[in-house]
Amino acid sequence: MERTSSLAALEVDPDEPAPDLEGRDPADIVAWVAERHRVAFPTGFGVEGCALIDMIARRGLRVELMTLDTGLLFPETRALWRRLELCYGLPIRAVLPERTVEEQAIREGPSLWKRDPDRCCELRKVGPLRRALLGFDAWISGVRRDQTPDRARIAIVEADTRFGLIKVSPLAAWTRERVWDYVRAHDVPTNELYQRGYPSIGCWPCTTAALPGEDPRAGRWRGRAKTECGLHQLAGRR
Ligand code: SF4
């Protein structure tokens, strides 16, 4: 209810075309939303997230940075989290699930990610993000259209009817190479795991390295049909 009225207050109709920011520089797109709305950027510290943090810091944009601390992050991801905070002097808030991994194991059984990864993602990512986004008008996502067939339909700005917010994806039109060109040109810190064959990095139980020639996301939920944690599946006008 509250989320629906939030969209209405922003005069965003899920059935109407979003503002046309296609072709604009991603930093300009972030500035566009930050100047108009209370906006959060939940990042998993992928290379796209690191690039966006750099853009936000360089422009001094009012964006609340946060990360979903599932309790199952790689140590390298935690190290990058601290490095980014130090590098840019910006706090990146931890968004926590209601239960620790141990408490979840008692309630749901051990290693829920092996038996029901969708429920595990709901408990440790989607639900916590939904709660964390209360009070915001918009959220920023680092997704790109060339990552998956589903993501190919992402609009730069869309109404996220599930969270009741505006979802902005400034890098939607960028390729992986273009993001990497940006981080190299601006000396942005990135996850050490990229150099060890992990082109896409999530929770450690659900992430493996990718083999040469494999899709960059092949190591996520390997052996399962699952391709998304649920944060990006239902947003917008699809
Ligand atoms: Fe659980 Fe895996 Fe989802 Fe992380 S990515 S929340 S471990 S199912």
PDB file of C-alpha atoms and ligand atoms in Angstrom:
ATOM      1  CA  MET A   1       0.000   0.000   0.000  1.00  0.00           C
ATOM      2  CA  GLU A   2       2.694   2.389   1.045  1.00  0.00           C
ATOM      3  CA  ARG A   3       4.793   1.375  -1.924  1.00  0.00           C
ATOM      4  CA  THR A   4       1.953   1.931  -4.376  1.00  0.00           C
ATOM      5  CA  SER A   5       1.394   5.443  -3.088  1.00  0.00           C
ATOM      6  CA  SER A   6       5.113   6.078  -3.346  1.00  0.00           C
ATOM      7  CA  LEU A   7       4.946   5.395  -7.063  1.00  0.00           C
ATOM      8  CA  ALA A   8       1.856   7.551  -7.362  1.00  0.00           C
ATOM      9  CA  ALA A   9       3.574  10.411  -5.561  1.00  0.00           C
ATOM     10  CA  LEU A  10       6.348  10.196  -8.101  1.00  0.00           C
ATOM     11  CA  GLU A  11       3.781  10.253 -10.888  1.00  0.00           C
ATOM     12  CA  VAL A  12       5.239   7.114 -12.364  1.00  0.00           C
ATOM     13  CA  ASP A  13       2.793   4.910 -14.181  1.00  0.00           C
ATOM     14  CA  PRO A  14       4.064   1.360 -14.609  1.00  0.00           C
ATOM     15  CA  ASP A  15       2.312   1.288 -17.989  1.00  0.00           C
ATOM     16  CA  GLU A  16       3.763   4.507 -19.308  1.00  0.00           C
ATOM     17  CA  PRO A  17       7.171   4.977 -20.939  1.00  0.00           C
ATOM     18  CA  ALA A  18       9.882   6.022 -18.502  1.00  0.00           C
ATOM     19  CA  PRO A  19      11.898   9.211 -19.028  1.00  0.00           C
ATOM     20  CA  ASP A  20      14.220   8.754 -21.980  1.00  0.00           C
ATOM     21  CA  LEU A  21      17.747   8.615 -20.634  1.00  0.00           C
ATOM     22  CA  GLU A  22      18.921   6.190 -23.295  1.00  0.00           C
ATOM     23  CA  GLY A  23      22.397   7.023 -24.545  1.00  0.00           C
ATOM     24  CA  ARG A  24      23.201   9.309 -21.620  1.00  0.00           C
ATOM     25  CA  ASP A  25      26.397   8.963 -19.641  1.00  0.00           C
ATOM     26  CA  PRO A  26      25.784   6.650 -16.630  1.00  0.00           C
ATOM     27  CA  ALA A  27      27.066   9.298 -14.211  1.00  0.00           C
ATOM     28  CA  ASP A  28      24.534  11.755 -15.647  1.00  0.00           C
ATOM     29  CA  ILE A  29      21.795   9.161 -15.177  1.00  0.00           C
ATOM     30  CA  VAL A  30      22.754   8.665 -11.527  1.00  0.00           C
ATOM     31  CA  ALA A  31      22.829  12.441 -11.087  1.00  0.00           C
ATOM     32  CA  TRP A  32      19.377  12.695 -12.685  1.00  0.00           C
ATOM     33  CA  VAL A  33      17.823  10.354 -10.138  1.00  0.00           C
ATOM     34  CA  ALA A  34      19.843  11.605  -7.150  1.00  0.00           C
ATOM     35  CA  GLU A  35      18.768  15.188  -7.772  1.00  0.00           C
ATOM     36  CA  ARG A  36      15.093  14.246  -7.871  1.00  0.00           C
ATOM     37  CA  HIS A  37      14.572  11.355  -5.500  1.00  0.00           C
ATOM     38  CA  ARG A  38      15.663   9.700  -2.275  1.00  0.00           C
ATOM     39  CA  VAL A  39      17.741   6.978  -3.809  1.00  0.00           C
ATOM     40  CA  ALA A  40      19.587   3.922  -2.547  1.00  0.00           C
ATOM     41  CA  PHE A  41      22.222   1.865  -4.291  1.00  0.00           C
ATOM     42  CA  PRO A  42      22.411  -1.704  -2.992  1.00  0.00           C
ATOM     43  CA  THR A  43      25.549  -3.190  -4.496  1.00  0.00           C
ATOM     44  CA  GLY A  44      27.064  -6.651  -4.435  1.00  0.00           C
ATOM     45  CA  PHE A  45      30.441  -5.137  -5.375  1.00  0.00           C
ATOM     46  CA  GLY A  46      30.523  -6.499  -8.880  1.00  0.00           C
ATOM     47  CA  VAL A  47      32.658  -4.512 -11.281  1.00  0.00           C
ATOM     48  CA  GLU A  48      29.554  -2.563 -12.296  1.00  0.00           C
ATOM     49  CA  GLY A  49      28.833  -1.628  -8.687  1.00  0.00           C
ATOM     50  CA  CYS A  50      32.406  -0.498  -8.162  1.00  0.00           C
ATOM     51  CA  ALA A  51      32.211   1.700 -11.264  1.00  0.00           C
ATOM     52  CA  LEU A  52      28.952   3.246 -10.064  1.00  0.00           C
ATOM     53  CA  ILE A  53      30.356   3.923  -6.584  1.00  0.00           C
ATOM     54  CA  ASP A  54      33.242   5.734  -8.271  1.00  0.00           C
ATOM     55  CA  MET A  55      30.820   7.837 -10.324  1.00  0.00           C
ATOM     56  CA  ILE A  56      28.730   8.644  -7.243  1.00  0.00           C
ATOM     57  CA  ALA A  57      31.803   9.651  -5.249  1.00  0.00           C
ATOM     58  CA  ARG A  58      33.328  11.764  -8.016  1.00  0.00           C
ATOM     59  CA  ARG A  59      30.134  13.773  -8.408  1.00  0.00           C
ATOM     60  CA  GLY A  60      29.374  13.883  -4.673  1.00  0.00           C
ATOM     61  CA  LEU A  61      25.885  12.584  -5.397  1.00  0.00           C
ATOM     62  CA  ARG A  62      23.357  11.990  -2.621  1.00  0.00           C
ATOM     63  CA  VAL A  63      22.939   8.242  -2.867  1.00  0.00           C
ATOM     64  CA  GLU A  64      22.773   5.877   0.101  1.00  0.00           C
ATOM     65  CA  LEU A  65      25.157   2.998  -0.476  1.00  0.00           C
ATOM     66  CA  MET A  66      24.285  -0.390   0.979  1.00  0.00           C
ATOM     67  CA  THR A  67      25.109  -4.043   0.491  1.00  0.00           C
ATOM     68  CA  LEU A  68      23.240  -7.248   1.230  1.00  0.00           C
ATOM     69  CA  ASP A  69      25.392  -8.901   3.845  1.00  0.00           C
ATOM     70  CA  THR A  70      24.048 -12.423   3.546  1.00  0.00           C
ATOM     71  CA  GLY A  71      26.640 -13.796   5.954  1.00  0.00           C
ATOM     72  CA  LEU A  72      27.877 -15.859   3.031  1.00  0.00           C
ATOM     73  CA  LEU A  73      30.097 -13.386   1.220  1.00  0.00           C
ATOM     74  CA  PHE A  74      33.589 -14.339   0.123  1.00  0.00           C
ATOM     75  CA  PRO A  75      36.361 -12.900   2.322  1.00  0.00           C
ATOM     76  CA  GLU A  76      37.641 -11.136  -0.795  1.00  0.00           C
ATOM     77  CA  THR A  77      34.274  -9.413  -1.192  1.00  0.00           C
ATOM     78  CA  ARG A  78      34.359  -8.253   2.434  1.00  0.00           C
ATOM     79  CA  ALA A  79      37.867  -6.920   1.915  1.00  0.00           C
ATOM     80  CA  LEU A  80      36.732  -5.005  -1.157  1.00  0.00           C
ATOM     81  CA  TRP A  81      33.801  -3.548   0.812  1.00  0.00           C
ATOM     82  CA  ARG A  82      36.211  -2.032   3.350  1.00  0.00           C
ATOM     83  CA  ARG A  83      38.639  -0.930   0.623  1.00  0.00           C
ATOM     84  CA  LEU A  84      35.906   0.973  -1.209  1.00  0.00           C
ATOM     85  CA  GLU A  85      34.780   2.682   1.994  1.00  0.00           C
ATOM     86  CA  LEU A  86      38.333   3.780   2.694  1.00  0.00           C
ATOM     87  CA  CYS A  87      39.100   4.761  -0.883  1.00  0.00           C
ATOM     88  CA  TYR A  88      36.051   6.977  -1.292  1.00  0.00           C
ATOM     89  CA  GLY A  89      35.385   7.939   2.325  1.00  0.00           C
ATOM     90  CA  LEU A  90      31.799   6.763   2.012  1.00  0.00           C
ATOM     91  CA  PRO A  91      29.961   4.396   4.376  1.00  0.00           C
ATOM     92  CA  ILE A  92      28.380   1.359   2.746  1.00  0.00           C
ATOM     93  CA  ARG A  93      25.622   0.113   5.034  1.00  0.00           C
ATOM     94  CA  ALA A  94      25.195  -3.589   5.744  1.00  0.00           C
ATOM     95  CA  VAL A  95      21.674  -4.863   5.092  1.00  0.00           C
ATOM     96  CA  LEU A  96      21.233  -7.966   7.219  1.00  0.00           C
ATOM     97  CA  PRO A  97      18.778 -10.856   7.002  1.00  0.00           C
ATOM     98  CA  GLU A  98      16.494 -11.408   9.974  1.00  0.00           C
ATOM     99  CA  ARG A  99      18.457 -14.526  10.937  1.00  0.00           C
ATOM    100  CA  THR A 100      22.104 -15.448  10.921  1.00  0.00           C
ATOM    101  CA  VAL A 101      23.207 -18.393   8.799  1.00  0.00           C
ATOM    102  CA  GLU A 102      23.265 -20.532  11.957  1.00  0.00           C
ATOM    103  CA  GLU A 103      19.766 -19.448  13.018  1.00  0.00           C
ATOM    104  CA  GLN A 104      18.505 -20.147   9.515  1.00  0.00           C
ATOM    105  CA  ALA A 105      20.002 -23.647   9.662  1.00  0.00           C
ATOM    106  CA  ILE A 106      18.126 -24.374  12.894  1.00  0.00           C
ATOM    107  CA  ARG A 107      14.842 -23.143  11.475  1.00  0.00           C
ATOM    108  CA  GLU A 108      15.077 -24.282   7.854  1.00  0.00           C
ATOM    109  CA  GLY A 109      17.668 -27.037   8.025  1.00  0.00           C
ATOM    110  CA  PRO A 110      21.337 -26.801   7.061  1.00  0.00           C
ATOM    111  CA  SER A 111      22.556 -25.523   3.706  1.00  0.00           C
ATOM    112  CA  LEU A 112      19.209 -24.203   2.539  1.00  0.00           C
ATOM    113  CA  TRP A 113      20.959 -22.939  -0.612  1.00  0.00           C
ATOM    114  CA  LYS A 114      21.424 -26.552  -1.725  1.00  0.00           C
ATOM    115  CA  ARG A 115      17.814 -27.588  -1.227  1.00  0.00           C
ATOM    116  CA  ASP A 116      15.853 -24.440  -1.975  1.00  0.00           C
ATOM    117  CA  PRO A 117      18.043 -21.602  -3.239  1.00  0.00           C
ATOM    118  CA  ASP A 118      15.013 -19.489  -4.146  1.00  0.00           C
ATOM    119  CA  ARG A 119      13.860 -19.522  -0.521  1.00  0.00           C
ATOM    120  CA  CYS A 120      17.392 -18.876   0.666  1.00  0.00           C
ATOM    121  CA  CYS A 121      17.655 -15.850  -1.650  1.00  0.00           C
ATOM    122  CA  GLU A 122      14.260 -14.628  -0.486  1.00  0.00           C
ATOM    123  CA  LEU A 123      15.313 -14.863   3.169  1.00  0.00           C
ATOM    124  CA  ARG A 124      18.815 -13.472   2.774  1.00  0.00           C
ATOM    125  CA  LYS A 125      18.519 -11.033  -0.118  1.00  0.00           C
ATOM    126  CA  VAL A 126      15.080 -10.116  -1.442  1.00  0.00           C
ATOM    127  CA  GLY A 127      13.274  -9.725   1.885  1.00  0.00           C
ATOM    128  CA  PRO A 128      16.078  -7.726   3.507  1.00  0.00           C
ATOM    129  CA  LEU A 129      16.339  -5.453   0.455  1.00  0.00           C
ATOM    130  CA  ARG A 130      12.582  -4.895   0.453  1.00  0.00           C
ATOM    131  CA  ARG A 131      12.789  -3.733   4.073  1.00  0.00           C
ATOM    132  CA  ALA A 132      15.914  -1.648   3.459  1.00  0.00           C
ATOM    133  CA  LEU A 133      14.276   0.222   0.595  1.00  0.00           C
ATOM    134  CA  LEU A 134      11.345   1.419   2.672  1.00  0.00           C
ATOM    135  CA  GLY A 135      11.565   5.183   2.806  1.00  0.00           C
ATOM    136  CA  PHE A 136      13.306   5.530  -0.538  1.00  0.00           C
ATOM    137  CA  ASP A 137      11.762   6.652  -3.809  1.00  0.00           C
ATOM    138  CA  ALA A 138      14.213   4.945  -6.113  1.00  0.00           C
ATOM    139  CA  TRP A 139      16.971   2.403  -6.248  1.00  0.00           C
ATOM    140  CA  ILE A 140      19.948   2.021  -8.521  1.00  0.00           C
ATOM    141  CA  SER A 141      20.946  -1.288 -10.041  1.00  0.00           C
ATOM    142  CA  GLY A 142      24.206  -2.221 -11.738  1.00  0.00           C
ATOM    143  CA  VAL A 143      22.648  -4.680 -14.200  1.00  0.00           C
ATOM    144  CA  ARG A 144      23.524  -4.646 -17.898  1.00  0.00           C
ATOM    145  CA  ARG A 145      21.386  -5.801 -20.819  1.00  0.00           C
ATOM    146  CA  ASP A 146      24.018  -8.133 -22.231  1.00  0.00           C
ATOM    147  CA  GLN A 147      24.264 -10.199 -19.031  1.00  0.00           C
ATOM    148  CA  THR A 148      21.263 -12.488 -19.545  1.00  0.00           C
ATOM    149  CA  PRO A 149      18.286 -12.787 -21.933  1.00  0.00           C
ATOM    150  CA  ASP A 150      15.993 -11.535 -19.150  1.00  0.00           C
ATOM    151  CA  ARG A 151      18.154  -8.508 -18.499  1.00  0.00           C
ATOM    152  CA  ALA A 152      18.124  -7.626 -22.216  1.00  0.00           C
ATOM    153  CA  ARG A 153      14.696  -6.053 -21.586  1.00  0.00           C
ATOM    154  CA  ILE A 154      15.802  -3.683 -18.844  1.00  0.00           C
ATOM    155  CA  ALA A 155      14.913  -0.024 -19.288  1.00  0.00           C
ATOM    156  CA  ILE A 156      17.248   2.669 -17.960  1.00  0.00           C
ATOM    157  CA  VAL A 157      14.409   3.929 -15.770  1.00  0.00           C
ATOM    158  CA  GLU A 158      11.438   1.757 -14.944  1.00  0.00           C
ATOM    159  CA  ALA A 159       8.748   1.386 -12.343  1.00  0.00           C
ATOM    160  CA  ASP A 160       9.639  -1.486 -10.041  1.00  0.00           C
ATOM    161  CA  THR A 161       6.164  -2.558  -9.088  1.00  0.00           C
ATOM    162  CA  ARG A 162       7.424  -5.225  -6.714  1.00  0.00           C
ATOM    163  CA  PHE A 163       9.343  -2.839  -4.494  1.00  0.00           C
ATOM    164  CA  GLY A 164       7.072   0.102  -5.341  1.00  0.00           C
ATOM    165  CA  LEU A 165       9.994   2.264  -6.384  1.00  0.00           C
ATOM    166  CA  ILE A 166      11.709   3.673  -9.427  1.00  0.00           C
ATOM    167  CA  LYS A 167      14.485   1.374 -10.571  1.00  0.00           C
ATOM    168  CA  VAL A 168      17.342   3.004 -12.409  1.00  0.00           C
ATOM    169  CA  SER A 169      19.957   0.965 -14.281  1.00  0.00           C
ATOM    170  CA  PRO A 170      22.551   3.476 -15.503  1.00  0.00           C
ATOM    171  CA  LEU A 171      24.819   0.805 -17.012  1.00  0.00           C
ATOM    172  CA  ALA A 172      22.060  -1.057 -18.855  1.00  0.00           C
ATOM    173  CA  ALA A 173      23.488  -0.171 -22.266  1.00  0.00           C
ATOM    174  CA  TRP A 174      27.152  -0.690 -21.391  1.00  0.00           C
ATOM    175  CA  THR A 175      29.062  -3.849 -22.242  1.00  0.00           C
ATOM    176  CA  ARG A 176      31.248  -5.709 -19.776  1.00  0.00           C
ATOM    177  CA  GLU A 177      34.313  -4.440 -21.640  1.00  0.00           C
ATOM    178  CA  ARG A 178      33.162  -0.860 -21.371  1.00  0.00           C
ATOM    179  CA  VAL A 179      32.717  -1.196 -17.610  1.00  0.00           C
ATOM    180  CA  TRP A 180      36.184  -2.689 -17.265  1.00  0.00           C
ATOM    181  CA  ASP A 181      37.622   0.118 -19.423  1.00  0.00           C
ATOM    182  CA  TYR A 182      36.047   2.588 -16.988  1.00  0.00           C
ATOM    183  CA  VAL A 183      37.422   0.970 -13.840  1.00  0.00           C
ATOM    184  CA  ARG A 184      40.914   0.668 -15.328  1.00  0.00           C
ATOM    185  CA  ALA A 185      40.887   4.276 -16.531  1.00  0.00           C
ATOM    186  CA  HIS A 186      39.786   5.512 -13.087  1.00  0.00           C
ATOM    187  CA  ASP A 187      41.793   3.066 -10.985  1.00  0.00           C
ATOM    188  CA  VAL A 188      38.661   1.756  -9.248  1.00  0.00           C
ATOM    189  CA  PRO A 189      39.158  -1.074  -6.709  1.00  0.00           C
ATOM    190  CA  THR A 190      37.599  -4.376  -7.792  1.00  0.00           C
ATOM    191  CA  ASN A 191      37.263  -7.868  -6.364  1.00  0.00           C
ATOM    192  CA  GLU A 192      40.464  -9.939  -6.402  1.00  0.00           C
ATOM    193  CA  LEU A 193      38.391 -12.955  -7.406  1.00  0.00           C
ATOM    194  CA  TYR A 194      38.087 -11.572 -10.928  1.00  0.00           C
ATOM    195  CA  GLN A 195      41.770 -12.359 -11.396  1.00  0.00           C
ATOM    196  CA  ARG A 196      41.151 -15.927 -10.211  1.00  0.00           C
ATOM    197  CA  GLY A 197      38.562 -16.890 -12.800  1.00  0.00           C
ATOM    198  CA  TYR A 198      35.370 -15.658 -11.150  1.00  0.00           C
ATOM    199  CA  PRO A 199      33.716 -13.327 -13.693  1.00  0.00           C
ATOM    200  CA  SER A 200      30.513 -13.088 -11.628  1.00  0.00           C
ATOM    201  CA  ILE A 201      30.598 -13.167  -7.836  1.00  0.00           C
ATOM    202  CA  GLY A 202      27.815 -13.789  -5.339  1.00  0.00           C
ATOM    203  CA  CYS A 203      27.572 -15.815  -2.119  1.00  0.00           C
ATOM    204  CA  TRP A 204      30.342 -18.391  -1.806  1.00  0.00           C
ATOM    205  CA  PRO A 205      28.055 -21.487  -1.669  1.00  0.00           C
ATOM    206  CA  CYS A 206      26.479 -20.534  -5.000  1.00  0.00           C
ATOM    207  CA  THR A 207      29.488 -19.250  -6.926  1.00  0.00           C
ATOM    208  CA  THR A 208      32.186 -21.142  -8.779  1.00  0.00           C
ATOM    209  CA  ALA A 209      34.842 -20.008 -11.214  1.00  0.00           C
ATOM    210  CA  ALA A 210      33.907 -20.041 -14.901  1.00  0.00           C
ATOM    211  CA  LEU A 211      35.819 -22.140 -17.387  1.00  0.00           C
ATOM    212  CA  PRO A 212      37.437 -20.510 -20.420  1.00  0.00           C
ATOM    213  CA  GLY A 213      34.757 -19.785 -22.990  1.00  0.00           C
ATOM    214  CA  GLU A 214      31.880 -20.147 -20.552  1.00  0.00           C
ATOM    215  CA  ASP A 215      29.244 -17.498 -20.080  1.00  0.00           C
ATOM    216  CA  PRO A 216      30.432 -15.062 -17.385  1.00  0.00           C
ATOM    217  CA  ARG A 217      27.476 -16.031 -15.183  1.00  0.00           C
ATOM    218  CA  ALA A 218      27.925 -19.781 -15.682  1.00  0.00           C
ATOM    219  CA  GLY A 219      29.452 -20.094 -12.230  1.00  0.00           C
ATOM    220  CA  ARG A 220      26.365 -18.758 -10.467  1.00  0.00           C
ATOM    221  CA  TRP A 221      24.081 -21.518  -9.149  1.00  0.00           C
ATOM    222  CA  ARG A 222      25.996 -23.948 -11.333  1.00  0.00           C
ATOM    223  CA  GLY A 223      23.984 -26.981 -12.361  1.00  0.00           C
ATOM    224  CA  ARG A 224      20.649 -25.311 -11.690  1.00  0.00           C
ATOM    225  CA  ALA A 225      18.141 -23.507 -13.881  1.00  0.00           C
ATOM    226  CA  LYS A 226      18.287 -20.585 -11.455  1.00  0.00           C
ATOM    227  CA  THR A 227      20.008 -17.533 -12.950  1.00  0.00           C
ATOM    228  CA  GLU A 228      18.874 -14.694 -10.663  1.00  0.00           C
ATOM    229  CA  CYS A 229      18.690 -14.187  -6.933  1.00  0.00           C
ATOM    230  CA  GLY A 230      15.299 -12.551  -7.393  1.00  0.00           C
ATOM    231  CA  LEU A 231      16.268  -8.906  -7.069  1.00  0.00           C
ATOM    232  CA  HIS A 232      15.942  -8.157 -10.762  1.00  0.00           C
ATOM    233  CA  GLN A 233      13.359 -10.574 -12.088  1.00  0.00           C
ATOM    234  CA  LEU A 234      10.138  -8.743 -11.602  1.00  0.00           C
ATOM    235  CA  ALA A 235      11.003  -5.096 -11.892  1.00  0.00           C
ATOM    236  CA  GLY A 236       9.443  -2.829 -14.423  1.00  0.00           C
ATOM    237  CA  ARG A 237       7.102  -3.257 -17.317  1.00  0.00           C
ATOM    238  CA  ARG A 238       7.787  -6.765 -18.498  1.00  0.00           C
TER     239      ARG A 238
HETATM  240 FE1  SF4 B   1      21.471 -18.291  -0.380  1.00  0.00          FE
HETATM  241 FE2  SF4 B   1      22.970 -18.792  -2.528  1.00  0.00          FE
HETATM  242 FE3  SF4 B   1      20.999 -16.972  -2.629  1.00  0.00          FE
HETATM  243 FE4  SF4 B   1      23.244 -16.485  -1.249  1.00  0.00          FE
HETATM  244  S1  SF4 B   1      23.050 -16.747  -3.488  1.00  0.00           S
HETATM  245  S2  SF4 B   1      21.180 -16.060  -0.582  1.00  0.00           S
HETATM  246  S3  SF4 B   1      23.677 -18.549  -0.414  1.00  0.00           S
HETATM  247  S4  SF4 B   1      20.801 -19.204  -2.351  1.00  0.00           S
END
